[in-house]
Structures are given as C-alpha cells and as structure tokens.
C-alpha cells in the first residue's frame, strides 16, 4: 500500500514537471532502487502505454509495438546515428567500433513517445527512433523477414499460385513484385506467354538479376546429345537434385550426381549412408513431389538453395534453354521492391 501511494505521488510530480510525460526512475536517484524493485518496467507516457523498458546489467530490454527487444549496450553505442558516428550521405559508420569500451553502459536513459535517448559516460548522446529499433532489432527482424512456406504438392495446388504474364513481368513493378513474392514464398515461380526463344528467355532473366557466367556459358541451350557426356543431355530420367554442387560456390545439395566420397573416414562413412538413406526416402515421397509439364512459352524459376528438381525420362525431341542467376541480385531486386528478402 505504501508503495502504491508513493508511486502516485511520484507520478503526479512527474506529470506536473514534465507536461504529462513520465520518465524513468533514473531521473530521481532517491527513488531509484525501490521503484526498480517494485515496478519492473519503466513507462514512457501516462495513459495508454506504447513503450516500456527495463535496464539490465548488460543490456536494455524494450517492449514496443507488441515486441520485446533486447539490445546490448555496445551494440547501442556502435550503431549510433549521430553526425560524428555515422555519415548519413554514404550510409557508412564513422565510429571506430574497436574504440568502444566493451563494458560501456549508458549514464542515463530516457524516452518520449517516439524516441530513445542514451547519454554515455563521456557525455555523448545517442538518439534512436523506436520504429528504427523495432525494424533493426534481432526480434523485429524475425517478424519482418519475408515468410517462406514449407509446402508439399497438395499445399501448393490449394494455394492456386498463378503464373505472371510475360509483359507484366517485363513492363510493370507490380508484375515483377508479384513474381518475386511467389518465388520467395515457395522457392519456385512461373512466367507464361514468353516467346519461346533464347533471346526472350535471357531478357526475362535479366529483369531480376545479372546472369551468372559459368562453364556452360552465359545461356545454355540444349537437346538430347549424349556426346556431351552429361546425363542432363540425354533422354534418361534425372533424380531429384540441385545444380552446380561441384562449384566452389554451389547452389545446393545434389543427391546422386556427386564426386567420390574420400573425405569421410571408414568408421563414419556408414553413418553418412544411413543419413543419406533417410533423406532420400523423404525426398521421394509422392506427396512431396510437384509434377509440372512445361510447354513452350512457360518459364520456371527454381531456388536451388531450397527446392530440388528433376525430370522423367522422355521420347522424341525436346529442347530447353536456361541460365543461372546470382542470388544476391535476385534478393536485392526483391528488397528494392519493398519485399523483406
């Protein structure tokens, strides 16, 4: 009861002195220990609370917009956006991170409705908007990153994901954004009504990324030709796989087209085969396979870090063209369009 009355008096004084804004107990050292012990969270405003915070020994805990965030004090000092610490024109830091005391703590902390103010032992003041902290916190990042859907054939069919039209893809931001949104969600996306030429396929790919030059050239164009010494150039079935696993910067995992296993000792390699058997069984479950018959004019993009691909054996004449894109550029294009890639 005594603390409740003391808190009322304290809030009344703060309200009169600060025009209705209640600041942290750090501004009143005589009340500090009791208030921290009895009232765990510090509030930024009277009435409906939009932000509360608590100072810990090694970090600041902030509850804002339904998210609890935790910030290391060194991180808060290092990311200061003041003119002496950060060049807002080049978006590069001027502060030498190695010069920040690893045991640094703010001398005072205060807030208003939108901003956090930290005063450091040397008198330097760091200002952060609460929205910036939410966007750039570890906890906030987990909420804002573009979602990925863990899908199987039935989930994908029920989603009824529509392909994007070629002209919309090339000529409008909305068409390109819709395509990239599908690609990020599922790891595959389609464009239709593409003129069935190598040149138009190249134009399509160049819309979202630099085309990666590989040992196969910039664009590859092939039909059945066993003289090439590659199963992909035959009419044989291809098991589930990703491409270029033999590169120094591979796209992903390849289940069957691999080099000799000579980096695993004999007493461990049997466990490798057991794990391989478990993974292969899962990959070959019919419910995890989506079968699509490609026709001239329909282009398929595949995220090789996420989705495996293959084909059934075939007869007759079949011709394909394609290329590899740089992952960084695809994600950069998505971010430019406002997607959290």
XYZ file of C-alpha atoms in Angstrom:
341
model
C 0.000 0.000 0.000
C 2.826 2.410 0.911
C 4.476 1.846 -2.462
C 1.202 2.419 -4.312
C 0.827 5.804 -2.584
C 4.492 6.694 -3.185
C 4.108 5.816 -6.853
C 1.021 8.046 -7.114
C 2.918 10.996 -5.610
C 5.904 10.362 -7.870
C 3.718 10.198 -10.987
C 1.888 13.360 -10.003
C 5.175 15.262 -9.600
C 6.444 13.952 -12.929
C 3.199 14.863 -14.656
C 3.349 18.435 -13.382
C 7.042 18.936 -14.107
C 7.179 17.252 -17.488
C 3.871 18.169 -19.012
C 2.330 14.728 -18.643
C 5.363 12.658 -19.618
C 6.577 10.136 -17.095
C 10.304 9.447 -17.358
C 12.467 6.708 -15.972
C 13.209 6.380 -12.267
C 16.842 7.091 -13.174
C 15.957 10.785 -13.120
C 15.199 10.523 -9.365
C 18.080 8.647 -7.697
C 16.424 8.699 -4.247
C 13.529 6.620 -5.572
C 15.547 4.521 -7.995
C 16.169 1.292 -6.060
C 12.672 0.964 -4.608
C 10.950 1.758 -7.878
C 13.089 -0.685 -9.836
C 12.480 -3.424 -7.308
C 8.745 -2.913 -7.016
C 7.880 -1.812 -10.541
C 9.817 -3.855 -13.066
C 9.050 -1.950 -16.260
C 9.581 1.771 -16.775
C 6.929 3.584 -18.813
C 7.222 6.327 -21.381
C 3.838 8.022 -21.067
C 0.762 8.335 -18.892
C -2.466 6.741 -20.090
C -2.211 4.025 -22.758
C 1.384 2.810 -22.736
C 3.065 2.459 -26.112
C 6.519 1.549 -24.805
C 8.045 0.188 -21.600
C 11.647 -0.629 -20.822
C 13.935 -2.156 -18.228
C 17.639 -1.567 -17.712
C 19.694 -4.704 -17.072
C 23.338 -5.032 -16.116
C 24.486 -5.745 -19.685
C 21.548 -4.847 -21.928
C 18.417 -2.773 -22.358
C 15.086 -4.555 -22.642
C 12.419 -2.711 -24.595
C 8.770 -3.617 -25.136
C 7.257 -1.768 -28.064
C 4.534 -2.488 -30.642
C 3.907 -5.919 -29.140
C 7.564 -6.977 -29.399
C 10.060 -7.496 -26.579
C 13.529 -6.493 -27.807
C 16.913 -6.805 -26.123
C 19.844 -4.550 -27.014
C 23.439 -4.993 -25.878
C 24.893 -1.669 -24.714
C 27.923 -1.969 -27.001
C 25.528 -2.557 -29.917
C 23.571 0.562 -28.974
C 26.729 2.668 -28.849
C 28.153 1.159 -32.036
C 25.010 1.844 -34.090
C 24.698 5.483 -33.081
C 23.473 7.590 -35.988
C 24.743 10.967 -34.793
C 26.764 13.112 -37.225
C 30.052 12.252 -35.526
C 29.388 8.490 -35.610
C 27.615 7.953 -38.924
C 27.717 9.502 -42.383
C 24.085 9.768 -43.440
C 25.049 10.627 -47.048
C 27.095 7.476 -47.658
C 25.274 5.314 -45.073
C 28.627 4.310 -43.564
C 29.745 4.454 -39.963
C 32.422 6.899 -38.873
C 32.749 5.473 -35.374
C 35.621 3.057 -34.834
C 33.878 0.022 -33.344
C 37.141 -1.199 -31.781
C 37.298 2.011 -29.738
C 34.026 1.315 -27.898
C 34.542 0.118 -24.321
C 33.174 -3.443 -24.139
C 31.925 -2.697 -20.629
C 30.132 0.524 -21.616
C 26.780 1.391 -20.041
C 24.607 4.455 -20.521
C 24.628 7.000 -17.695
C 21.025 7.978 -18.285
C 18.158 6.620 -20.341
C 15.019 8.500 -21.261
C 12.255 8.314 -23.826
C 9.429 10.242 -25.309
C 6.585 8.911 -27.434
C 8.807 8.113 -30.432
C 12.462 8.313 -29.409
C 15.013 6.655 -27.130
C 17.806 8.863 -25.735
C 21.002 7.363 -24.263
C 23.665 9.516 -22.606
C 27.043 7.765 -22.399
C 29.775 8.289 -19.753
C 31.675 10.729 -21.995
C 28.541 12.865 -22.420
C 27.792 11.705 -25.979
C 24.060 11.362 -26.667
C 22.653 8.647 -28.940
C 19.125 9.042 -30.289
C 17.084 6.224 -31.765
C 13.554 6.252 -33.097
C 11.546 3.394 -31.614
C 10.492 2.349 -35.115
C 14.150 2.093 -36.194
C 14.928 -0.085 -33.193
C 11.949 -2.307 -33.943
C 12.986 -2.686 -37.577
C 16.648 -3.383 -36.816
C 16.407 -5.489 -33.664
C 17.002 -9.231 -33.774
C 13.468 -9.836 -32.557
C 11.983 -7.408 -35.070
C 13.880 -8.997 -37.937
C 12.268 -12.356 -37.191
C 8.867 -10.737 -37.648
C 9.575 -8.674 -40.782
C 11.524 -11.145 -42.910
C 9.643 -12.315 -45.972
C 7.804 -15.522 -44.962
C 8.677 -18.838 -46.560
C 6.018 -21.514 -46.899
C 7.012 -25.106 -46.161
C 4.875 -26.813 -48.770
C 4.114 -30.095 -50.428
C 2.221 -30.819 -53.641
C -1.225 -30.525 -52.044
C -0.460 -27.254 -50.254
C 0.875 -25.725 -53.464
C -2.150 -26.824 -55.505
C -4.578 -25.469 -52.922
C -2.743 -22.125 -52.905
C -3.581 -21.761 -56.612
C -0.498 -19.659 -57.305
C -0.968 -18.010 -60.682
C 1.911 -17.503 -63.131
C 2.819 -13.927 -64.002
C 2.329 -12.742 -67.576
C 5.482 -12.024 -69.589
C 4.559 -8.441 -70.468
C 3.503 -7.627 -66.899
C 6.764 -9.122 -65.633
C 8.870 -7.020 -68.013
C 6.959 -3.739 -68.014
C 5.420 -3.249 -64.531
C 6.744 -3.206 -60.998
C 3.551 -4.881 -59.784
C 4.083 -7.857 -62.087
C 7.730 -8.222 -61.079
C 6.876 -7.889 -57.388
C 4.118 -10.500 -57.625
C 6.553 -12.903 -59.265
C 9.256 -12.353 -56.633
C 6.741 -12.697 -53.838
C 5.746 -16.113 -55.182
C 9.398 -17.049 -55.629
C 10.295 -16.118 -52.053
C 7.228 -17.853 -50.621
C 7.618 -21.187 -52.393
C 11.080 -21.323 -53.952
C 9.550 -21.701 -57.423
C 7.672 -19.277 -59.664
C 6.368 -19.231 -63.232
C 6.134 -16.723 -66.055
C 3.888 -17.532 -69.020
C 3.324 -16.244 -72.560
C 7.068 -15.905 -73.052
C 8.110 -16.010 -76.721
C 9.892 -19.401 -76.942
C 13.302 -18.063 -77.891
C 16.659 -17.974 -76.177
C 16.775 -14.177 -76.538
C 13.439 -13.606 -74.793
C 14.348 -16.036 -72.016
C 17.575 -14.089 -71.496
C 15.652 -10.820 -71.413
C 13.319 -12.314 -68.821
C 16.157 -13.473 -66.565
C 17.999 -10.153 -66.864
C 14.960 -8.351 -65.479
C 15.692 -9.595 -61.960
C 19.391 -10.409 -61.857
C 22.757 -10.463 -63.527
C 23.132 -13.711 -65.425
C 25.940 -15.777 -63.987
C 28.679 -16.824 -66.394
C 29.630 -20.495 -65.814
C 31.494 -23.284 -67.598
C 28.272 -23.732 -69.575
C 28.396 -20.156 -70.838
C 26.022 -17.281 -70.164
C 22.910 -19.008 -71.528
C 22.698 -22.741 -72.129
C 20.580 -24.218 -74.856
C 20.432 -27.971 -75.373
C 18.600 -31.040 -76.571
C 19.425 -34.738 -76.348
C 23.111 -35.180 -77.138
C 24.919 -37.966 -75.301
C 28.223 -36.868 -76.795
C 28.198 -34.072 -74.229
C 28.971 -36.641 -71.513
C 26.274 -35.365 -69.159
C 23.076 -37.173 -68.155
C 21.164 -33.901 -68.472
C 21.777 -34.050 -72.224
C 20.141 -37.475 -72.562
C 16.560 -38.732 -72.545
C 17.117 -40.539 -69.244
C 15.277 -39.654 -66.030
C 17.050 -37.321 -63.615
C 16.637 -37.913 -59.900
C 15.910 -35.032 -57.521
C 18.907 -32.723 -57.334
C 20.231 -29.188 -57.424
C 22.799 -27.935 -59.901
C 26.464 -26.925 -59.663
C 27.303 -28.674 -56.388
C 30.804 -29.171 -57.803
C 31.374 -25.394 -57.899
C 33.275 -23.563 -55.165
C 30.049 -21.588 -54.679
C 27.438 -24.302 -55.227
C 23.710 -23.745 -55.431
C 22.773 -26.531 -53.037
C 22.590 -30.286 -52.394
C 22.839 -32.940 -55.122
C 21.530 -36.348 -54.157
C 23.092 -38.561 -56.812
C 25.471 -36.630 -59.082
C 28.435 -36.334 -56.723
C 32.156 -36.942 -56.551
C 33.897 -39.841 -54.811
C 33.392 -39.752 -51.033
C 37.009 -39.562 -49.951
C 36.879 -37.050 -47.106
C 34.997 -39.261 -44.622
C 36.848 -41.986 -42.638
C 35.642 -45.590 -42.814
C 34.204 -45.598 -39.287
C 31.985 -42.591 -40.085
C 31.013 -43.208 -43.710
C 28.419 -45.846 -42.794
C 26.560 -43.223 -40.757
C 26.707 -40.970 -43.830
C 24.981 -43.644 -45.890
C 22.331 -44.131 -43.201
C 21.629 -40.397 -43.173
C 21.595 -40.364 -46.983
C 19.003 -43.157 -46.981
C 16.750 -41.232 -44.584
C 16.972 -38.055 -46.649
C 16.411 -39.855 -49.958
C 13.327 -41.621 -48.599
C 11.865 -38.272 -47.582
C 12.691 -36.642 -50.918
C 10.992 -39.436 -52.851
C 7.692 -39.367 -51.017
C 4.992 -38.781 -53.672
C 3.282 -36.146 -51.535
C 6.467 -34.074 -51.624
C 6.676 -34.048 -55.430
C 5.056 -31.489 -57.709
C 4.911 -32.663 -61.329
C 4.542 -29.984 -63.999
C 4.595 -30.371 -67.771
C 6.441 -27.445 -69.268
C 5.246 -26.166 -72.626
C 6.751 -23.588 -74.991
C 6.230 -20.123 -73.544
C 6.254 -21.173 -69.870
C 9.388 -20.367 -67.844
C 10.142 -21.892 -64.458
C 12.441 -20.252 -61.881
C 13.811 -22.516 -59.117
C 15.566 -21.565 -55.886
C 18.403 -24.099 -55.883
C 19.100 -23.463 -52.207
C 15.639 -24.661 -51.316
C 13.862 -26.743 -53.967
C 15.218 -29.793 -55.767
C 14.290 -30.544 -59.352
C 14.411 -33.473 -61.744
C 12.580 -34.990 -64.702
C 11.109 -38.184 -66.000
C 12.590 -39.972 -68.998
C 11.129 -38.959 -72.344
C 10.986 -39.833 -76.009
C 11.015 -37.582 -79.048
C 12.580 -34.173 -79.498
C 12.974 -31.834 -76.518
C 14.795 -28.516 -76.381
C 15.473 -26.295 -73.370
C 17.342 -23.097 -72.656
C 18.180 -21.525 -69.352
C 20.784 -19.878 -67.178
C 21.972 -19.365 -63.619
C 21.276 -16.145 -61.739
C 23.236 -14.545 -58.910
C 21.349 -14.979 -55.671
C 22.467 -11.636 -54.258
C 20.968 -9.772 -57.210
C 17.644 -11.609 -57.055
C 17.298 -10.753 -53.367
C 18.447 -7.171 -53.999
C 15.724 -6.704 -56.628
C 13.156 -8.055 -54.175
C 14.296 -5.621 -51.461
C 14.203 -2.732 -53.928
C 10.517 -3.535 -54.487
C 9.810 -3.464 -50.749
C 9.986 -7.186 -50.007
C 11.882 -8.318 -46.912
C 14.096 -10.790 -48.762
